[in-house]
Short mmCIF file of C-alpha atoms in Angstrom, two decimals:
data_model
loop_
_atom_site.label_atom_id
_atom_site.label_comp_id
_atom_site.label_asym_id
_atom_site.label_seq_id
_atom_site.Cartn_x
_atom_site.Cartn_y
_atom_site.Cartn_z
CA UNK A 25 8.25 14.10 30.26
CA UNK A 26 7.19 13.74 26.55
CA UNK A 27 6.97 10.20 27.15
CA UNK A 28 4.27 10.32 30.26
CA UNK A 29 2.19 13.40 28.39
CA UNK A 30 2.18 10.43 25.33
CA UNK A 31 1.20 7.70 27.74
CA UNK A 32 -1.58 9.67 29.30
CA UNK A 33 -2.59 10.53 25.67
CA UNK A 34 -2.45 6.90 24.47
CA UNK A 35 -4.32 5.99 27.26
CA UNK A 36 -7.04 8.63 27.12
CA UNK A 37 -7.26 8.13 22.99
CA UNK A 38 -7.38 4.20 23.06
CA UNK A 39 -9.88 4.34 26.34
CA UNK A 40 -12.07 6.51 24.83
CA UNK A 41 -12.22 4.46 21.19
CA UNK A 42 -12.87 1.54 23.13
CA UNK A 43 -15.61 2.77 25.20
CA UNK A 44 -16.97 4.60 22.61
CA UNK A 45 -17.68 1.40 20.95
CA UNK A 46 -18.87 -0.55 24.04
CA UNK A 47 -20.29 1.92 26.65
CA UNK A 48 -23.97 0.98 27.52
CA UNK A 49 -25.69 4.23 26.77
CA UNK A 50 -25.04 6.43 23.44
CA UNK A 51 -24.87 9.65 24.86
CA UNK A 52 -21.74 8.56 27.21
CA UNK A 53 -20.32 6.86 24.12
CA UNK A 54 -20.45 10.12 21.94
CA UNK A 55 -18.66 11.90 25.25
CA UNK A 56 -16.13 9.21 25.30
CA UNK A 57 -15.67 9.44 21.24
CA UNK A 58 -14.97 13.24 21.53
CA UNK A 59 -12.60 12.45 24.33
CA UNK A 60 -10.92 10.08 22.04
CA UNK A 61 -10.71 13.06 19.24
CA UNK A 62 -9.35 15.22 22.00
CA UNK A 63 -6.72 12.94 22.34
CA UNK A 64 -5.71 12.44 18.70
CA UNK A 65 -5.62 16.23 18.80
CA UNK A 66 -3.17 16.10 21.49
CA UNK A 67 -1.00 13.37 20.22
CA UNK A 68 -0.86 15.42 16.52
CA UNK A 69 0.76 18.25 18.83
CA UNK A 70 2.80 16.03 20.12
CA UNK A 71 4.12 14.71 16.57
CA UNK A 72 4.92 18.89 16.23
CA UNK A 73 2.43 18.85 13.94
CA UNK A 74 0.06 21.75 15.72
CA UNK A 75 -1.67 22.83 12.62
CA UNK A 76 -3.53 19.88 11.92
CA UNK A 77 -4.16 19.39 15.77
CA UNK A 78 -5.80 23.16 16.06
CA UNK A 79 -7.72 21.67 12.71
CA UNK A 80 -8.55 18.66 14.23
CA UNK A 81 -9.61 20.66 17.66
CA UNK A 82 -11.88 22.86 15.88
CA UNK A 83 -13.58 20.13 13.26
CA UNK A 84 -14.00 16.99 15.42
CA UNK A 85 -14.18 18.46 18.87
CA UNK A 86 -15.62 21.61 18.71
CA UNK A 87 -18.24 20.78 15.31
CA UNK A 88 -18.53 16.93 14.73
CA UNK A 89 -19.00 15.70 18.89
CA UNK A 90 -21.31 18.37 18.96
CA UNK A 91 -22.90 17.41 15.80
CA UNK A 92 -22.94 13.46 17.15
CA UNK A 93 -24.16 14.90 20.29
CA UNK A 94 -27.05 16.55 18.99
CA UNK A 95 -28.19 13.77 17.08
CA UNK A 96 -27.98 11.39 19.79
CA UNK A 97 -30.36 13.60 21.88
CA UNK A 98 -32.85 14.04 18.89
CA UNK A 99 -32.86 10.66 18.35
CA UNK A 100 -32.77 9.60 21.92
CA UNK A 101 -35.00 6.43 23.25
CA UNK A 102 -31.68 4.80 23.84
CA UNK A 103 -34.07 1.70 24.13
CA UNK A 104 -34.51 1.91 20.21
CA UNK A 105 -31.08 1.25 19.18
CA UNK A 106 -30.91 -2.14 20.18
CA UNK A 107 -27.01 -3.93 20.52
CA UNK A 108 -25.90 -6.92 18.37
CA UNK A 109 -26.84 -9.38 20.80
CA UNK A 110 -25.93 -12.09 19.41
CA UNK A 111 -22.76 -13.65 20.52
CA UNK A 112 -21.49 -15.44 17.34
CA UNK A 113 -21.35 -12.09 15.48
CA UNK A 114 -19.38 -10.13 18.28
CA UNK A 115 -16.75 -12.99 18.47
CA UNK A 116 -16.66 -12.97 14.48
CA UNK A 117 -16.21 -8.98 15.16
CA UNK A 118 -13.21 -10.06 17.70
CA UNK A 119 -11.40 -12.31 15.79
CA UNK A 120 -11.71 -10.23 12.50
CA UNK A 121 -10.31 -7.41 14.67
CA UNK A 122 -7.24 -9.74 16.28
CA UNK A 123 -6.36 -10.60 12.99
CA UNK A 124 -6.28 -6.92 11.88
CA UNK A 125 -4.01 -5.96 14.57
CA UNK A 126 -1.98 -8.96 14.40
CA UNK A 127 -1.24 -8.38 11.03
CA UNK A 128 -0.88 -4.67 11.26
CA UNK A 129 2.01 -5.94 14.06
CA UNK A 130 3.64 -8.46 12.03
CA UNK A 131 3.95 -5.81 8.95
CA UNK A 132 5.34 -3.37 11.45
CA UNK A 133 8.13 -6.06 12.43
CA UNK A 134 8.52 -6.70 9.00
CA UNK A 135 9.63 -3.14 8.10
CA UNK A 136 12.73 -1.44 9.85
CA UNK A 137 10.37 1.39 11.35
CA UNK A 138 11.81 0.53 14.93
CA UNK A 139 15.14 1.30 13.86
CA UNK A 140 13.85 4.99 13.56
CA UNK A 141 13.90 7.37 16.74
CA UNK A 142 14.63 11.04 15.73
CA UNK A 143 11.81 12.72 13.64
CA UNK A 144 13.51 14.05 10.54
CA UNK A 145 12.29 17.62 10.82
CA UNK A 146 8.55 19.38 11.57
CA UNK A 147 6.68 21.02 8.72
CA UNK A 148 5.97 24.69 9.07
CA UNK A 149 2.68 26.57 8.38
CA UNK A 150 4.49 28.07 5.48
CA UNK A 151 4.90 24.78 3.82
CA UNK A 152 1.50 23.94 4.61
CA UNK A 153 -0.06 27.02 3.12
CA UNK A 154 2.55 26.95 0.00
CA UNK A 155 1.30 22.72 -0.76
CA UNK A 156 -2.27 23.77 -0.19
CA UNK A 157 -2.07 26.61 -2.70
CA UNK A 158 0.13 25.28 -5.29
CA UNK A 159 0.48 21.44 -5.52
CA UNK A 160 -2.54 20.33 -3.81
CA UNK A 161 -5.14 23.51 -5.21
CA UNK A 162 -7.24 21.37 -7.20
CA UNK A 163 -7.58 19.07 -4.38
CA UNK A 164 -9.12 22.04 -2.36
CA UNK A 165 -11.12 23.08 -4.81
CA UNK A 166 -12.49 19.61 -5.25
CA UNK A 167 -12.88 19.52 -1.33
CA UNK A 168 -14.66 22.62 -1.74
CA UNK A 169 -17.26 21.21 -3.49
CA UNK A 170 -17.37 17.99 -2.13
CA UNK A 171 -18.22 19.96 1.07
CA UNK A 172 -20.93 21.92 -0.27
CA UNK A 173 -22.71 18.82 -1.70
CA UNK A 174 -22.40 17.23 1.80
CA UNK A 175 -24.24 20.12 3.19
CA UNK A 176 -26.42 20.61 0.61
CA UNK A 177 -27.05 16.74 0.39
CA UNK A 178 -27.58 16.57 4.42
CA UNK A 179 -29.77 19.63 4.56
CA UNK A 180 -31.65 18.24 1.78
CA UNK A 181 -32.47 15.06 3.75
CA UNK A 182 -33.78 16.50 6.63
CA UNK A 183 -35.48 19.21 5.37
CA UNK A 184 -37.53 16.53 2.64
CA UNK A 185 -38.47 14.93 5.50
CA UNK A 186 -39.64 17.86 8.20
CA UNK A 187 -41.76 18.70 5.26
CA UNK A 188 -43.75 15.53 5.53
CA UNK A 189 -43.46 15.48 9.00
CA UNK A 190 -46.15 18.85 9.17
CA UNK A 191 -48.29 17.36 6.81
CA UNK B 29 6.44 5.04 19.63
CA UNK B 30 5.78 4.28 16.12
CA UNK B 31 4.77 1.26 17.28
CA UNK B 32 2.21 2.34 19.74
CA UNK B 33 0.68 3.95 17.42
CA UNK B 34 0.06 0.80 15.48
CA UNK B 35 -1.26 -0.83 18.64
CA UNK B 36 -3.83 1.75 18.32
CA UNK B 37 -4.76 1.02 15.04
CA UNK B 38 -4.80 -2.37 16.27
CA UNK B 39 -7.01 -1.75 19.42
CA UNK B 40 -9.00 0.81 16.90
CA UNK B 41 -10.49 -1.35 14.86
CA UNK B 42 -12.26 -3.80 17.24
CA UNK B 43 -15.73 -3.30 17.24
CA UNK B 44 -18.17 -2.24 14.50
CA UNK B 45 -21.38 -1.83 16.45
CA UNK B 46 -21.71 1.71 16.40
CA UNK B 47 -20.92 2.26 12.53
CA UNK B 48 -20.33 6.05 12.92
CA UNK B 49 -18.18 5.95 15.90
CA UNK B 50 -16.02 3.12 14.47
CA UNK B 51 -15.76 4.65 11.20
CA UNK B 52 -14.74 8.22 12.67
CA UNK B 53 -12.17 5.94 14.84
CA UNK B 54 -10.39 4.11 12.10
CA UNK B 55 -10.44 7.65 10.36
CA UNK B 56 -8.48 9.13 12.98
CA UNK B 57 -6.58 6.44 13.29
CA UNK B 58 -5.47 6.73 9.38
CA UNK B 59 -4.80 10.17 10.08
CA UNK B 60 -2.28 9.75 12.93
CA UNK B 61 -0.22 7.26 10.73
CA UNK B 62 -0.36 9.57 8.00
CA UNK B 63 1.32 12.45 10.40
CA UNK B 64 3.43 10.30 12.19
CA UNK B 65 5.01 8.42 9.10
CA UNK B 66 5.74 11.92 7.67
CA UNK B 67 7.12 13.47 10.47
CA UNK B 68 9.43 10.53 10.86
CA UNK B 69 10.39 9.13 7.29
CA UNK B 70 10.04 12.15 4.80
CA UNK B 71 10.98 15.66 5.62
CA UNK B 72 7.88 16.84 3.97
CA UNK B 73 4.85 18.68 4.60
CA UNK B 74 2.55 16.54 2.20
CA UNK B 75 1.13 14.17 5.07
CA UNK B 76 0.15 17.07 7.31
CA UNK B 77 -1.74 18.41 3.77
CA UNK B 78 -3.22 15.31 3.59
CA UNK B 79 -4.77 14.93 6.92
CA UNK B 80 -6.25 18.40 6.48
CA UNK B 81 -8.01 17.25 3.72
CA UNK B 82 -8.63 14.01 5.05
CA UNK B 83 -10.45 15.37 8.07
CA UNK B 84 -12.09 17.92 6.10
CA UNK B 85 -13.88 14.49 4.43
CA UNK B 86 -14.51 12.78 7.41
CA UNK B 87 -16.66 16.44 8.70
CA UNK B 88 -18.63 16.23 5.15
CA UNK B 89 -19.22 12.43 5.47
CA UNK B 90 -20.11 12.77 9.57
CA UNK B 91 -22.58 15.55 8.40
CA UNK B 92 -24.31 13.12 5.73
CA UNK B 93 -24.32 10.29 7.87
CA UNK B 94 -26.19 12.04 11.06
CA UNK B 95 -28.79 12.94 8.23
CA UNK B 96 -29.35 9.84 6.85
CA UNK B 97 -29.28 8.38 10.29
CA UNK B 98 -31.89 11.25 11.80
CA UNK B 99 -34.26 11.05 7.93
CA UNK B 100 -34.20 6.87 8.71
CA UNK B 101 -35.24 7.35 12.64
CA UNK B 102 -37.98 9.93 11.75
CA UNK B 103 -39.21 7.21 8.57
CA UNK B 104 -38.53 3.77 10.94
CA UNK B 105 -38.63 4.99 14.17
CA UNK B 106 -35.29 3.00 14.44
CA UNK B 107 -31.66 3.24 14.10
CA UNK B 108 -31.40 -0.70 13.83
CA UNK B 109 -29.43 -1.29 10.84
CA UNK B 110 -30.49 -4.93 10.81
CA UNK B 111 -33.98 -3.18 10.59
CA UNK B 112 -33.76 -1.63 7.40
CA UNK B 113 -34.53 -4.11 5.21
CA UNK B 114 -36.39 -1.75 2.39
CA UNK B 115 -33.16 -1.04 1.05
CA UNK B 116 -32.49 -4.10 -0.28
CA UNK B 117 -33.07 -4.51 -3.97
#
């Protein structure tokens, strides 16, 4: 059972990244990318790790494809955002990626990873919330402000520029 | 089914036409290994930490790229990246 729900996940995840990457217009290719997210999100609760895939739920499918979404329609005029044509650099683009995977395969053989089957034990929300408050609380606090620059930073940008725009 | 999931990271990383998209991919993609290898070789709950924060990144970097990419459409009237040649020193 766990195995098909995976396979149906893997499929849905890996379909979506690829078409995400290669569909012909944007707006299906940020559809496709959230459908992707959606099924990361469903493979972390599959790992029994349902915290991070409510997280990852909420911030890439319910705020970031929406976010993507949104600026694909304001920048629209699919016709603009012309595709690397040329052949030479999509094969360079294949090959480099082959060789990625390849070696990401032959480092996985390498190890003794396949020798594991049984997932040691699931983390709890409790040990979550205890890391996040002790041993990782000026990580969040950094985060914290990383985020607000972001914001700050991105609203910054666009506002600058809607200024000019009325002008 | 560790090793599917490196298959995805293989299959991930194939394309870099759309920056974002790819990026946000091979993001995701770093986050599932993260989970994964600490559900399965430490009895821990540091990965699952880690992702949060990691995907807490990604949101603040997403954010900053849409703006740059909407401030460079409104200035070029392009999302090209080949086209924006002004940035070079």
């Amino acid at each position: 059972m766990a195995d098909i729900v995976f396979l149906a996940m893997m499929v849905i995840t890996v379909g979506g990244a690829i078409l995400a990457l290669e569909a012909s217009e944007v707006v299906y290719a940020a559809v496709a990318l959230a459908g992707s997210l959606f099924g990361v999100a469903a493979l972390f609760f599959l790992l029994n790790a349902p915290f991070v895939g409510a997280f990852q739920i909420i911030v890439y499918v319910g705020a970031v494809a929406v976010l993507i979404l949104f600026t694909v329609m304001l920048v629209g005029q699919e016709h603009l955002i012309k595709e690397v044509s040329f052949s030479l650099g999509k094969l360079a683009g294949a090959l480099t990626a082959v060789a990625i995977g390849i070696a990401l395969i032959a480092a996985f053989a390498a190890s003794r990873l396949a020798e594991i089957s049984e997932p040691l034990g699931t983390a709890t929300y409790l040990q979550i919330g205890q890391l996040i408050s002790t041993q990782f609380a000026p990580a969040l606090q950094v985060m914290a402000l990383v985020l607000a620059a972001s914001v700050v930073g991105a609203l910054t940008l666009a506002k600058i520029e809607g200024e000019e725009d009325k002008t | 089914m560790l090793f599917a999931i490196g298959i995805y990271g293989l299959l991930v990383k194939k394309n870099a036409l759309r920056l974002l998209f790819a990026v946000e991919i091979m993001i995701n993609a770093a986050n599932l290994n993260f989970v994964a290898f600490n559900q399965y070789l430490w009895n821990n709950a540091v990965g699952q930490t880690f992702v949060l924060f990691s995907i807490a990144l990604a949101a603040a970097e997403a954010a900053v790229v849409l703006a740059i990419i909407l401030v460079a459409f409104r200035l070029r009237r392009g999302i090209d990246v080949s086209e924006l040649k002004s940035l070079e020193g």
